[in-house]
Coordinates of C-alpha atoms and ligand atoms in Angstrom, one line a residue:
X1 CA 118.0 88.7 121.6
X2 CA 119.7 91.8 120.3
X3 CA 123.0 89.9 120.4
X4 CA 121.6 87.1 118.3
X5 CA 120.3 89.5 115.7
X6 CA 123.6 91.2 115.5
X7 CA 125.4 87.9 115.1
X8 CA 123.1 86.8 112.3
X9 CA 123.7 90.1 110.5
X10 CA 127.5 89.9 110.9
X11 CA 127.4 86.4 109.5
X12 CA 125.2 87.3 106.7
X13 CA 127.4 90.1 105.3
X14 CA 130.4 87.8 105.6
X15 CA 128.5 85.1 103.8
X16 CA 127.3 87.6 101.2
X17 CA 130.8 88.8 100.5
X18 CA 132.2 85.3 100.5
X19 CA 129.6 84.3 97.9
X20 CA 130.7 87.2 95.7
X21 CA 134.3 86.3 95.9
X22 CA 133.7 83.0 94.1
X23 CA 136.5 82.3 91.7
X24 CA 138.9 84.4 93.8
X25 CA 138.5 82.9 97.2
X26 CA 141.7 80.9 97.1
X27 CA 143.6 84.1 96.2
X28 CA 141.9 86.0 99.0
X29 CA 142.5 83.4 101.7
X30 CA 146.2 83.2 100.5
X31 CA 146.4 87.0 100.8
X32 CA 145.1 86.7 104.4
X33 CA 147.5 84.0 105.3
X34 CA 150.4 85.9 103.7
X35 CA 149.3 89.0 105.7
X36 CA 149.6 86.9 108.9
X37 CA 153.0 85.6 107.7
X38 CA 154.4 89.1 106.9
X39 CA 153.2 90.4 110.2
X40 CA 155.0 87.7 112.0
X41 CA 158.0 88.5 109.9
X42 CA 157.8 92.1 111.2
X43 CA 159.5 90.6 114.3
X44 CA 162.6 89.8 112.3
X45 CA 164.4 93.1 112.4
X46 CA 163.9 93.6 116.2
X47 CA 164.7 90.0 116.8
X48 CA 168.0 90.1 114.9
X49 CA 168.8 93.6 116.2
X50 CA 168.3 92.2 119.7
X51 CA 170.6 89.2 118.8
X52 CA 173.3 91.6 117.5
X53 CA 173.1 93.8 120.6
X54 CA 173.4 90.7 122.8
X55 CA 176.5 89.7 120.8
X56 CA 178.0 93.1 121.5
X57 CA 177.0 92.8 125.1
X58 CA 178.4 89.3 125.6
X59 CA 181.6 90.3 123.8
X60 CA 181.8 93.4 126.0
X61 CA 181.3 91.4 129.1
X62 CA 183.9 88.8 128.2
X63 CA 186.3 91.5 127.0
X64 CA 186.8 89.5 123.7
X65 CA 186.8 91.4 120.4
X66 CA 183.6 91.2 118.3
X67 CA 185.6 89.8 115.4
X68 CA 185.6 86.5 117.3
X69 CA 181.8 86.3 116.5
X70 CA 182.0 87.9 113.1
X71 CA 180.4 84.9 111.3
X72 CA 177.4 85.0 113.6
X73 CA 177.2 88.8 113.3
X74 CA 177.2 88.6 109.5
X75 CA 174.7 85.7 109.5
X76 CA 172.3 87.7 111.7
X77 CA 172.7 90.8 109.6
X78 CA 172.2 88.9 106.3
X79 CA 169.1 87.1 107.7
X80 CA 167.7 90.4 108.8
X81 CA 168.2 92.1 105.4
X82 CA 167.2 89.0 103.4
X83 CA 164.0 88.3 105.3
X84 CA 163.0 92.0 105.2
X85 CA 163.3 91.9 101.4
X86 CA 161.1 88.7 101.4
X87 CA 158.6 90.5 103.6
X88 CA 158.4 93.5 101.3
X89 CA 157.8 91.3 98.3
X90 CA 155.0 89.5 100.2
X91 CA 153.4 92.9 101.2
X92 CA 153.5 94.0 97.6
X93 CA 151.8 90.9 96.3
X94 CA 149.2 90.7 99.0
X95 CA 148.2 94.3 98.4
X96 CA 147.8 93.5 94.7
X97 CA 145.7 90.4 95.6
X98 CA 143.3 92.4 97.9
X99 CA 142.8 95.0 95.2
X100 CA 142.3 92.4 92.5
X101 CA 139.7 90.4 94.5
X102 CA 137.9 93.5 95.7
X103 CA 137.6 94.9 92.1
X104 CA 136.3 91.6 90.8
X105 CA 133.8 91.3 93.7
X106 CA 132.7 94.9 93.1
X107 CA 132.2 94.3 89.4
X108 CA 130.2 91.2 90.1
X109 CA 128.0 92.8 92.7
X110 CA 127.4 95.9 90.6
X111 CA 126.3 93.8 87.6
X112 CA 124.1 91.7 89.8
X113 CA 122.6 94.8 91.4
X114 CA 121.9 96.4 88.1
X115 CA 120.2 93.2 86.9
X116 CA 118.1 93.1 90.0
X117 CA 117.0 96.8 89.5
X118 CA 116.2 96.1 85.9
X119 CA 113.9 93.2 86.7
X120 CA 112.0 95.0 89.5
X121 CA 108.4 95.8 89.2
X122 CA 106.6 99.1 89.3
X123 CA 106.1 99.1 93.0
X124 CA 109.9 99.0 93.4
X125 CA 110.3 102.1 91.3
X126 CA 107.6 103.8 93.2
X127 CA 109.4 103.1 96.4
X128 CA 113.0 103.9 95.6
X129 CA 114.2 107.2 94.3
X130 CA 116.6 107.3 91.4
X131 CA 119.2 109.3 93.4
X132 CA 119.1 106.7 96.1
X133 CA 119.5 103.8 93.7
X134 CA 122.5 105.6 92.1
X135 CA 124.1 106.1 95.6
X136 CA 123.7 102.3 96.1
X137 CA 125.3 101.6 92.8
X138 CA 128.2 104.0 93.3
X139 CA 129.2 105.3 96.8
X140 CA 127.7 102.3 98.8
X141 CA 129.4 99.8 96.5
X142 CA 132.7 101.6 96.8
X143 CA 132.4 101.2 100.6
X144 CA 131.9 97.5 100.1
X145 CA 135.0 97.3 97.9
X146 CA 136.9 99.3 100.5
X147 CA 135.9 96.8 103.1
X148 CA 137.3 93.8 101.0
X149 CA 140.4 95.6 100.0
X150 CA 141.3 97.6 103.2
X151 CA 139.1 97.0 106.2
X152 CA 139.4 93.2 106.4
X153 CA 143.1 93.4 105.5
X154 CA 143.7 96.0 108.2
X155 CA 141.8 93.8 110.8
X156 CA 144.1 90.8 109.9
X157 CA 147.1 93.1 109.8
X158 CA 146.4 94.6 113.2
X159 CA 145.4 91.4 115.0
X160 CA 148.2 89.2 113.5
X161 CA 150.8 91.9 114.3
X162 CA 149.4 92.4 117.8
X163 CA 149.2 88.7 118.6
X164 CA 152.6 87.8 117.1
X165 CA 154.2 90.6 119.1
X166 CA 152.4 89.8 122.3
X167 CA 153.5 86.1 122.0
X168 CA 157.0 87.2 121.3
X169 CA 157.0 89.5 124.3
X170 CA 155.8 86.7 126.5
X171 CA 158.5 84.4 125.2
X172 CA 161.1 87.1 126.0
X173 CA 159.8 88.1 129.4
X174 CA 156.3 87.3 130.6
X175 CA 156.2 89.9 133.4
X176 CA 157.4 92.8 131.2
X177 CA 154.9 91.6 128.5
X178 CA 152.1 91.6 131.1
X179 CA 153.0 95.2 132.2
X180 CA 153.0 96.5 128.7
X181 CA 149.8 94.8 127.7
X182 CA 148.0 95.7 130.9
X183 CA 146.2 98.7 129.3
X184 CA 144.9 96.8 126.2
X185 CA 141.6 95.6 127.8
X186 CA 140.8 99.3 128.6
X187 CA 141.5 100.2 125.1
X188 CA 139.1 97.5 123.7
X189 CA 136.4 98.9 126.0
X190 CA 136.9 102.3 124.5
X191 CA 136.8 100.9 120.9
X192 CA 133.6 99.1 121.7
X193 CA 131.9 102.3 122.9
X194 CA 133.1 104.1 119.8
X195 CA 131.7 101.4 117.6
X196 CA 128.3 101.9 119.1
X197 CA 128.4 105.7 118.9
X198 CA 129.7 105.8 115.3
X199 CA 127.2 103.2 113.8
X200 CA 124.3 105.5 114.1
X201 CA 126.3 108.5 112.7
X202 CA 127.3 106.5 109.7
X203 CA 123.7 105.5 109.0
X204 CA 122.6 109.1 109.1
X205 CA 125.6 110.2 107.0
X206 CA 124.7 107.7 104.4
X207 CA 121.1 108.8 104.2
X208 CA 122.1 112.4 103.9
X209 CA 124.4 111.5 101.0
X210 CA 121.5 109.7 99.3
X211 CA 119.3 112.9 99.8
X212 CA 122.0 115.0 98.3
X213 CA 122.3 112.8 95.2
X214 CA 118.5 112.6 94.8
X215 CA 118.2 116.4 95.0
X216 CA 120.9 116.8 92.4
X217 CA 119.5 114.2 90.1
X218 CA 115.9 115.4 90.2
X219 CA 117.1 119.0 89.7
X220 CA 119.2 118.2 86.7
X221 CA 116.6 116.0 85.0
X222 CA 113.9 118.6 85.7
X223 CA 116.0 121.5 84.5
X224 CA 113.4 122.7 82.0
X225 CA 110.8 123.1 84.7
X226 CA 113.3 125.0 86.8
X227 CA 114.1 127.4 84.0
X228 CA 110.4 127.8 83.0
X229 CA 109.6 129.0 86.5
X230 CA 112.9 130.8 87.0
X231 CA 113.4 128.8 90.2
X232 CA 117.2 128.6 90.0
X233 CA 117.7 130.5 93.2
X234 CA 115.1 128.4 95.0
X235 CA 116.7 125.2 93.8
X236 CA 120.1 126.5 94.7
X237 CA 118.8 127.1 98.3
X238 CA 117.2 123.6 98.4
X239 CA 120.4 122.0 97.2
X240 CA 122.4 124.1 99.7
X241 CA 120.2 122.8 102.5
X242 CA 120.9 119.2 101.5
X243 CA 124.6 120.0 101.1
X244 CA 124.7 121.6 104.5
X245 CA 122.9 118.7 106.0
X246 CA 125.4 116.3 104.5
X247 CA 128.4 118.5 105.6
X248 CA 127.0 118.7 109.1
X249 CA 126.5 114.9 109.3
X250 CA 130.0 114.5 108.1
X251 CA 131.3 116.8 110.8
X252 CA 129.2 115.1 113.4
X253 CA 130.7 111.7 112.4
X254 CA 134.2 113.2 112.5
X255 CA 133.4 114.8 115.9
X256 CA 132.5 111.3 117.3
X257 CA 135.8 110.0 116.0
X258 CA 137.6 113.0 117.4
X259 CA 136.0 112.5 120.9
X260 CA 137.5 109.0 121.0
X261 CA 140.7 109.6 119.1
X262 CA 142.6 111.4 121.9
X263 CA 141.7 108.6 124.4
X264 CA 142.9 105.9 122.0
X265 CA 146.1 107.9 121.2
X266 CA 146.8 108.4 124.9
X267 CA 146.6 104.7 125.5
X268 CA 148.9 104.0 122.5
X269 CA 151.4 106.6 123.8
X270 CA 151.4 105.2 127.3
X271 CA 152.9 102.0 126.0
X272 CA 156.5 103.3 125.5
X273 CA 156.3 105.0 128.9
X274 CA 155.3 101.8 130.7
X275 CA 158.0 100.0 128.8
X276 CA 160.6 102.6 129.9
X277 CA 159.5 102.4 133.5
X278 CA 159.1 98.6 133.8
X279 CA 161.8 97.7 131.4
X280 CA 164.3 100.2 133.1
X281 CA 163.5 98.6 136.4
X282 CA 163.9 95.1 135.1
X283 CA 167.3 96.0 133.6
X284 CA 168.5 97.5 136.8
X285 CA 167.5 94.4 138.8
X286 CA 168.9 92.2 136.1
X287 CA 165.7 90.5 135.1
X288 CA 166.3 91.3 131.4
X289 CA 169.3 92.2 129.4
X290 CA 169.9 95.3 127.1
X291 CA 169.3 93.0 124.0
X292 CA 165.9 92.0 125.2
X293 CA 165.0 95.6 126.0
X294 CA 166.1 96.6 122.5
X295 CA 163.8 94.0 121.0
X296 CA 160.9 95.2 123.3
X297 CA 161.4 98.8 122.5
X298 CA 161.9 98.2 118.7
X299 CA 158.6 96.3 118.8
X300 CA 156.5 98.5 121.0
X301 CA 155.0 100.1 117.9
X302 CA 153.7 96.7 116.9
X303 CA 151.5 96.8 119.9
X304 CA 150.7 100.5 119.8
X305 CA 149.9 100.8 116.1
X306 CA 147.2 98.1 115.9
X307 CA 145.6 99.8 119.0
X308 CA 145.7 103.1 117.1
X309 CA 144.5 101.5 113.9
X310 CA 141.6 99.7 115.6
X311 CA 139.7 103.0 116.0
X312 CA 140.2 103.9 112.4
X313 CA 139.2 100.4 111.2
X314 CA 136.0 100.6 113.3
X315 CA 135.2 103.9 111.7
X316 CA 135.6 102.5 108.2
X317 CA 133.8 99.3 109.2
X318 CA 130.7 101.3 110.3
X319 CA 130.8 103.1 107.0
X320 CA 130.8 99.7 105.3
X321 CA 128.0 98.4 107.6
X322 CA 125.7 101.3 106.7
X323 CA 126.5 101.0 103.0
X324 CA 126.3 97.2 102.8
X325 CA 122.9 97.2 104.4
X326 CA 121.6 99.4 101.6
X327 CA 123.3 97.3 98.9
X328 CA 122.2 94.0 100.4
X329 CA 118.6 95.3 100.6
X330 CA 118.5 95.6 96.8
X331 CA 120.7 92.5 96.3
X332 CA 118.2 90.3 98.3
X333 CA 115.1 92.0 97.1
X334 CA 112.6 90.0 95.1
X335 CA 110.4 91.5 92.4
X336 CA 106.7 91.0 93.2
X337 CA 105.9 90.4 89.6
X338 CA 107.8 87.5 88.1
X339 CA 107.2 84.5 85.9
X340 CA 105.7 81.6 87.7
X341 CA 107.8 78.5 88.1
X342 CA 105.8 76.5 85.5
X343 CA 105.0 79.6 83.4
X344 CA 103.6 79.0 79.9
X345 CA 106.1 79.8 77.2
X346 CA 104.6 81.6 74.3
X347 CA 107.2 82.8 71.8
X348 CA 104.6 82.9 69.0
X349 CA 102.2 85.7 68.4
X350 CA 99.0 85.9 70.4
X351 CA 95.7 85.8 68.6
X352 CA 94.8 88.9 70.6
X353 CA 91.7 88.1 72.6
X354 CA 91.8 90.2 75.7
X355 CA 89.4 89.7 78.7
X356 CA 89.2 91.6 82.0
X357 CA 87.2 89.4 84.4
X358 CA 86.0 91.3 87.5
X359 CA 89.3 93.1 87.9
X360 CA 89.9 95.3 90.9
X361 CA 93.1 97.0 91.8
X362 CA 94.5 99.7 94.1
X363 CA 98.0 101.2 94.6
X364 CA 100.0 100.8 97.7
X365 CA 98.6 97.4 98.5
X366 CA 95.0 98.5 97.9
X367 CA 95.2 101.6 100.1
X368 CA 94.5 103.7 96.9
X369 CA 91.6 101.9 95.1
X370 CA 91.7 102.7 91.4
X371 CA 90.0 99.9 89.4
X372 CA 86.7 98.5 90.6
X373 CA 85.2 95.3 89.3
X374 CA 86.2 95.8 85.6
X375 CA 84.9 93.3 83.1
X376 CA 85.5 93.7 79.4
X377 CA 86.2 91.7 76.3
X378 CA 88.2 92.7 73.3
X379 CA 88.1 90.4 70.3
X380 CA 91.2 89.6 68.3
X381 CA 92.0 92.3 65.7
X382 CA 89.5 94.8 67.2
X383 CA 90.4 98.4 67.7
X384 CA 88.9 99.6 71.0
X385 CA 89.1 103.0 72.6
X386 CA 89.1 103.8 76.3
X387 CA 87.9 107.2 77.3
X388 CA 87.2 108.8 80.6
X389 CA 87.9 111.8 82.8
X390 CA 91.5 112.3 83.9
X391 CA 92.5 110.2 86.8
X392 CA 89.7 107.7 86.4
X393 CA 92.1 104.8 86.0
X394 CA 92.7 104.3 82.2
X395 CA 96.5 104.0 82.4
X396 CA 96.2 101.8 85.4
X397 CA 93.8 99.6 83.5
X398 CA 96.1 99.0 80.5
X399 CA 99.1 98.4 82.8
X400 CA 97.4 95.2 83.9
X401 CA 97.9 93.7 80.5
X402 CA 101.7 93.6 80.4
X403 CA 101.6 92.9 84.1
X404 CA 103.1 96.1 85.4
X405 CA 100.8 95.4 88.2
X406 CA 98.7 92.4 89.1
X407 CA 95.0 92.8 90.0
X408 CA 94.0 92.5 93.6
X409 CA 90.9 90.6 92.5
X410 CA 89.8 89.0 89.3
X411 CA 92.0 88.2 86.3
X412 CA 93.2 89.5 83.0
X413 CA 93.3 86.9 80.2
X414 CA 94.9 86.9 76.8
X415 CA 93.7 84.2 74.4
X416 CA 91.9 82.6 77.4
X417 CA 94.9 82.3 79.6
X418 CA 95.6 84.4 82.7
X419 CA 98.4 86.8 81.9
X420 CA 100.2 85.8 85.1
X421 CA 100.5 82.3 83.8
X422 CA 102.6 83.4 80.8
X423 CA 106.4 83.7 80.8
X424 CA 106.8 87.4 81.5
X425 CA 109.2 88.1 78.7
X426 CA 107.0 86.3 76.2
X427 CA 104.0 88.2 77.4
X428 CA 105.7 91.6 77.1
X429 CA 107.4 90.8 73.8
X430 CA 103.9 90.5 72.3
X431 CA 102.7 93.8 73.6
X432 CA 103.7 97.2 71.9
X433 CA 103.1 100.0 74.4
X434 CA 103.4 103.7 73.7
X435 CA 103.3 105.1 77.2
X436 CA 101.6 108.3 78.2
X437 CA 104.9 109.8 79.5
X438 CA 107.2 109.5 76.5
X439 CA 110.8 108.7 77.3
X440 CA 113.3 108.6 74.5
X441 CA 116.9 107.5 75.0
X442 CA 120.0 109.5 74.3
X443 CA 120.4 107.8 71.0
X444 CA 119.7 108.3 67.3
X445 CA 116.1 108.4 66.1
X446 CA 116.8 105.1 64.4
X447 CA 118.1 103.6 67.6
X448 CA 115.1 104.7 69.5
X449 CA 112.6 103.3 66.9
X450 CA 114.5 100.0 66.8
X451 CA 114.8 99.8 70.6
X452 CA 112.6 96.7 71.0
X453 CA 114.2 94.9 68.1
X454 CA 117.8 95.8 67.3
X455 CA 117.8 93.6 64.2
X456 CA 115.4 95.9 62.5
X457 CA 116.6 96.9 59.0
X458 CA 116.8 100.6 58.0
X459 CA 113.9 100.1 55.6
X460 CA 111.7 98.8 58.3
X461 CA 112.6 101.7 60.6
X462 CA 111.5 104.1 57.8
X463 CA 108.3 102.1 57.3
X464 CA 107.3 102.4 60.9
X465 CA 108.2 106.0 61.0
X466 CA 105.9 106.4 58.0
X467 CA 103.1 104.5 59.8
X468 CA 103.4 106.9 62.7
X469 CA 103.6 110.0 60.5
X470 CA 107.1 110.7 61.7
X471 CA 108.9 110.3 58.4
X472 CA 108.4 113.8 57.2
X473 CA 109.8 115.7 60.2
X474 CA 112.7 113.1 60.6
X475 CA 113.6 113.7 56.9
X476 CA 113.8 117.5 57.6
X477 CA 116.3 117.0 60.5
X478 CA 120.0 117.7 59.6
X479 CA 121.1 114.1 60.2
X480 CA 117.8 112.4 59.5
X481 CA 117.4 109.1 61.2
X482 CA 121.0 109.5 62.6
X483 CA 120.0 112.6 64.6
X484 CA 120.7 112.1 68.3
X485 CA 117.8 113.0 70.5
X486 CA 118.9 114.1 73.9
X487 CA 117.8 112.9 77.3
X488 CA 114.1 112.6 77.3
X489 CA 114.0 113.7 73.7
X490 CA 115.2 117.2 74.2
X491 CA 115.0 119.0 70.8
X492 CA 111.8 117.3 69.7
X493 CA 108.3 118.6 70.1
X494 CA 105.7 116.7 72.3
X495 CA 103.9 115.5 69.2
X496 CA 107.2 114.5 67.5
X497 CA 108.2 112.5 70.6
X498 CA 104.8 110.8 70.6
X499 CA 105.2 109.8 67.0
X500 CA 108.6 108.2 67.6
X501 CA 107.2 106.4 70.6
X502 CA 104.4 105.1 68.4
X503 CA 106.9 103.9 65.7
X504 CA 108.9 102.2 68.5
X505 CA 105.8 100.4 69.7
X506 CA 104.9 99.3 66.1
X507 CA 108.4 98.2 65.3
X508 CA 108.2 95.1 67.4
X509 CA 105.1 94.0 65.3
X510 CA 103.1 93.4 68.5
X511 CA 100.0 91.2 68.6
X512 CA 98.6 93.7 71.1
X513 CA 99.2 97.4 70.6
X514 CA 98.4 99.8 73.4
X515 CA 98.5 103.5 72.8
X516 CA 98.1 105.6 76.0
X517 CA 97.1 109.1 74.9
X518 CA 99.7 108.8 72.1
X519 CA 98.1 111.2 69.7
X520 CA 97.0 113.8 72.2
X521 CA 99.7 116.2 71.0
X522 CA 99.4 115.7 67.2
X523 CA 97.3 117.8 64.9
X524 CA 94.0 116.4 63.4
X525 CA 95.6 115.7 60.0
X526 CA 98.5 113.8 61.5
X527 CA 96.1 111.9 63.7
X528 CA 94.0 110.9 60.6
X529 CA 97.2 109.7 58.9
X530 CA 98.1 107.6 61.9
X531 CA 94.6 106.2 62.1
X532 CA 94.7 105.1 58.5
X533 CA 98.1 103.6 59.0
X534 CA 96.9 101.6 61.9
X535 CA 94.2 100.2 59.8
X536 CA 96.7 99.1 57.2
X537 CA 99.3 97.4 59.4
X538 CA 101.0 94.4 57.7
X539 CA 100.5 92.2 60.8
X540 CA 97.5 91.2 62.9
X541 CA 97.1 93.3 65.9
X542 CA 94.5 94.0 68.6
X543 CA 94.6 97.7 69.4
X544 CA 93.7 99.5 72.6
X545 CA 93.7 103.3 72.2
X546 CA 93.3 105.6 75.2
X547 CA 92.2 108.9 73.9
X548 CA 90.4 112.1 75.0
X549 CA 89.3 113.1 71.5
X550 CA 86.0 111.9 70.0
X551 CA 87.8 112.2 66.6
X552 CA 90.0 109.3 67.7
X553 CA 87.4 107.1 69.4
X554 CA 84.6 107.4 66.9
X555 CA 86.2 105.1 64.3
X556 CA 86.9 102.3 66.9
X557 CA 85.1 99.0 66.9
X558 CA 84.1 99.6 70.5
X559 CA 84.4 102.3 73.1
X560 CA 84.7 101.8 76.8
X561 CA 83.9 104.8 78.9
X562 CA 85.5 104.8 82.3
X563 CA 84.4 106.7 85.4
X564 CA 85.9 106.4 88.9
X565 CA 87.6 103.1 88.2
X566 CA 84.6 101.5 86.6
X567 CA 83.3 100.9 83.0
X568 CA 80.3 103.1 83.0
X569 CA 79.4 102.8 79.3
X570 CA 80.4 100.6 76.4
X571 CA 79.4 100.3 72.8
X572 CA 80.1 101.8 69.4
X573 CA 80.2 105.6 68.8
X574 CA 76.7 105.5 67.4
X575 CA 75.3 103.4 70.3
X576 CA 76.9 105.7 72.9
X577 CA 75.6 108.8 71.1
X578 CA 72.2 107.2 71.2
X579 CA 72.5 106.4 74.9
X580 CA 72.8 110.0 75.9
X581 CA 75.2 109.4 78.7
X582 CA 78.7 110.6 79.6
X583 CA 80.0 109.9 76.0
X584 CA 77.2 111.7 74.4
X585 CA 77.8 114.7 76.6
X586 CA 81.5 114.6 75.6
X587 CA 80.5 114.5 71.9
X588 CA 78.4 117.6 72.4
X589 CA 81.1 119.3 74.5
X590 CA 83.8 118.7 71.9
X591 CA 81.7 119.6 68.9
X592 CA 79.7 122.4 70.4
X593 CA 76.6 120.8 68.9
X594 CA 73.6 119.0 70.3
X595 CA 72.7 115.4 69.9
X596 CA 69.2 114.4 69.0
X597 CA 68.4 110.7 68.8
X598 CA 72.1 110.0 68.5
X599 CA 72.6 112.4 65.6
X600 CA 74.1 115.8 65.9
X601 CA 71.6 118.5 65.1
X602 CA 71.9 119.4 61.5
X603 CA 72.2 122.9 60.2
X604 CA 74.3 124.5 57.5
X605 CA 76.6 126.1 60.0
X606 CA 76.9 123.0 62.1
X607 CA 77.7 120.7 59.2
X608 CA 80.5 123.1 58.3
X609 CA 81.8 123.1 61.9
X610 CA 81.7 119.3 62.1
X611 CA 83.6 119.0 58.9
X612 CA 86.2 121.3 60.4
X613 CA 86.5 119.2 63.5
X614 CA 86.5 115.8 61.7
X615 CA 83.3 114.8 63.5
X616 CA 79.9 114.0 62.1
Ligands
LIG701 P1 94.9 110.5 82.8 O1 96.1 109.9 82.2 O2 95.2 111.8 83.5 O3 93.8 110.7 81.8 O4 94.5 109.6 84.0 P2 94.3 108.0 84.0 O5 92.8 107.7 83.8 O6 95.2 107.4 83.1 O7 94.6 107.7 85.5 P3 95.7 106.7 86.1 O8 95.3 105.3 85.9 O9 97.0 107.2 85.7 O10 95.5 107.0 87.7 C1 94.4 106.6 88.4 C2 94.5 107.0 89.9 O11 95.6 106.3 90.4 C3 94.9 108.5 90.1 O12 94.1 108.9 91.2 C4 96.3 108.5 90.4 C5 96.6 107.1 91.0 N1 97.9 106.6 90.6 C6 98.3 106.4 89.3 N2 99.6 105.9 89.4 C7 99.9 105.7 90.7 C8 101.0 105.2 91.3 O13 102.0 104.7 90.7 N3 101.0 105.1 92.7 C9 99.9 105.6 93.4 N4 99.9 105.5 94.7 N5 98.8 106.1 92.8 C10 98.8 106.2 91.5
LIG702 MG1 96.7 108.0 82.0

């Protein structure tokens, strides 16, 4: 059973690599054939050296001068030199071919892998850490390249040289060949044991490297938190632990190799000794001549070196095996959320009718229930607000619309069609989302605003910046719209980042605009400006606004109040104030006033306060 599994695995990595060599397969196979050819040609020098020595020997025995056989001597010498030059040329070109094919395969796999990662769903990003994915795209892929360029070549090298030499030995003298090769089965046993021992070590080593990269990546991207808490020393210690772990795993892997290396080396060094003993005996009893002995002894390295190399190759192969498993895992992974085969194409704008029909959802396959039987209807062009305590599921709810997640039960429909029936890119192109956690790219402000539509003119970029009340602060920046904002928008305030993110969402002229707490960090005046702009957009758009402030929600056509994954109240601001439920409490809490019959208690002081808070 175990054997079958292993065989399938072996075949699958070969098939996988072979698939990625498309376009270069002929070159690769030619390189392998030429590797075999030049290894057979390694026998040339010892063969002709043997012939020349035999010539001397025969001349010596007959007592004739060597000049009698000068032509043969020169011919042998010329062939020896000429064919060696041919062999060197072949070696040069095969090395180039291996490198060329491996680089192309690497390029292809890396692009494919990146594409795979790009099209994964949210569950994938929850599962894999950035540092681990980076390790797969860099270190692991390099191990794959190394396998194509070096490991496979070395296997062909070693085996072809070993087999060619062994055959040649048998042709020269089968008994001496048998004596010399008698220890090879033992060596193969040792190599097999080493393979087993090193596989596990390489898997551990690879995981430690991934941990190290993840620690470094998280630390660097979270540098501001580290500084804020003055936790540099703590982080240094944490990194040091990962680094030590990695170093120890490296040492452990090397120690495994060092345990087997002396055994392999001893076997390899035994070969000349056996040759000396057996060969010497055979010369004495006349079984072989000096010329044959010379050929044997000049070629003994061609048996010993492949034996030595095999350990090293196995070590590198195990590194490849551990890395390729990680690469192939991503390579063969399938995103859970993709367009259906017969998905509905919808390049045009949606009307904007959004319906949630008894939607339930939980993270981690339902283990963490978040949305419970949600039903709601948002008419085209409406502006609705979603409000509710933190962690009640607001973000999770709106993530169902662009299909970041699919509901476990029920369905979400846009214009009467289940969102999962639409072509995914058409669906998402129609939705402008300003996420709660703003991420800006290391690009100019203009580049960030035009992220969803690179064809946007500069005037349009300015227009959307104006809509989102960002124009003023951008104009004040030294390079205006050309200002580069750093990773995660370093150099901008929270409210400024939110406004750029809003402009970015508006710039694609979405038919559905979703703002997830987008104005939480802006002042009241800016918020009012944004609210007015959203009412004056020059395209039709259904708007869903998640907010915590009553000042944002009160002007909406409808308000959905969420609590513990359910819609607990819905209606207009007035209706909800009348209801005297969660929303009404919130109004009182945020204004510091009391509601009576849906109206805030009137008094001179209170009116003044309300005017100040923008609530009445
Ligand atoms: P907020 O933004 O603080 O006002 O909270 P909401 O209402 O936007 O909450 P939401 O939808 O982000 O989270 C609802 C619950 O789901 C909360 O208990 C945390 C959990 N949750 C959110 N995202 C994930 C996720 O990616 N994986 C898992 N396992 N749980 C999540
Ligand atoms: Mg949220």
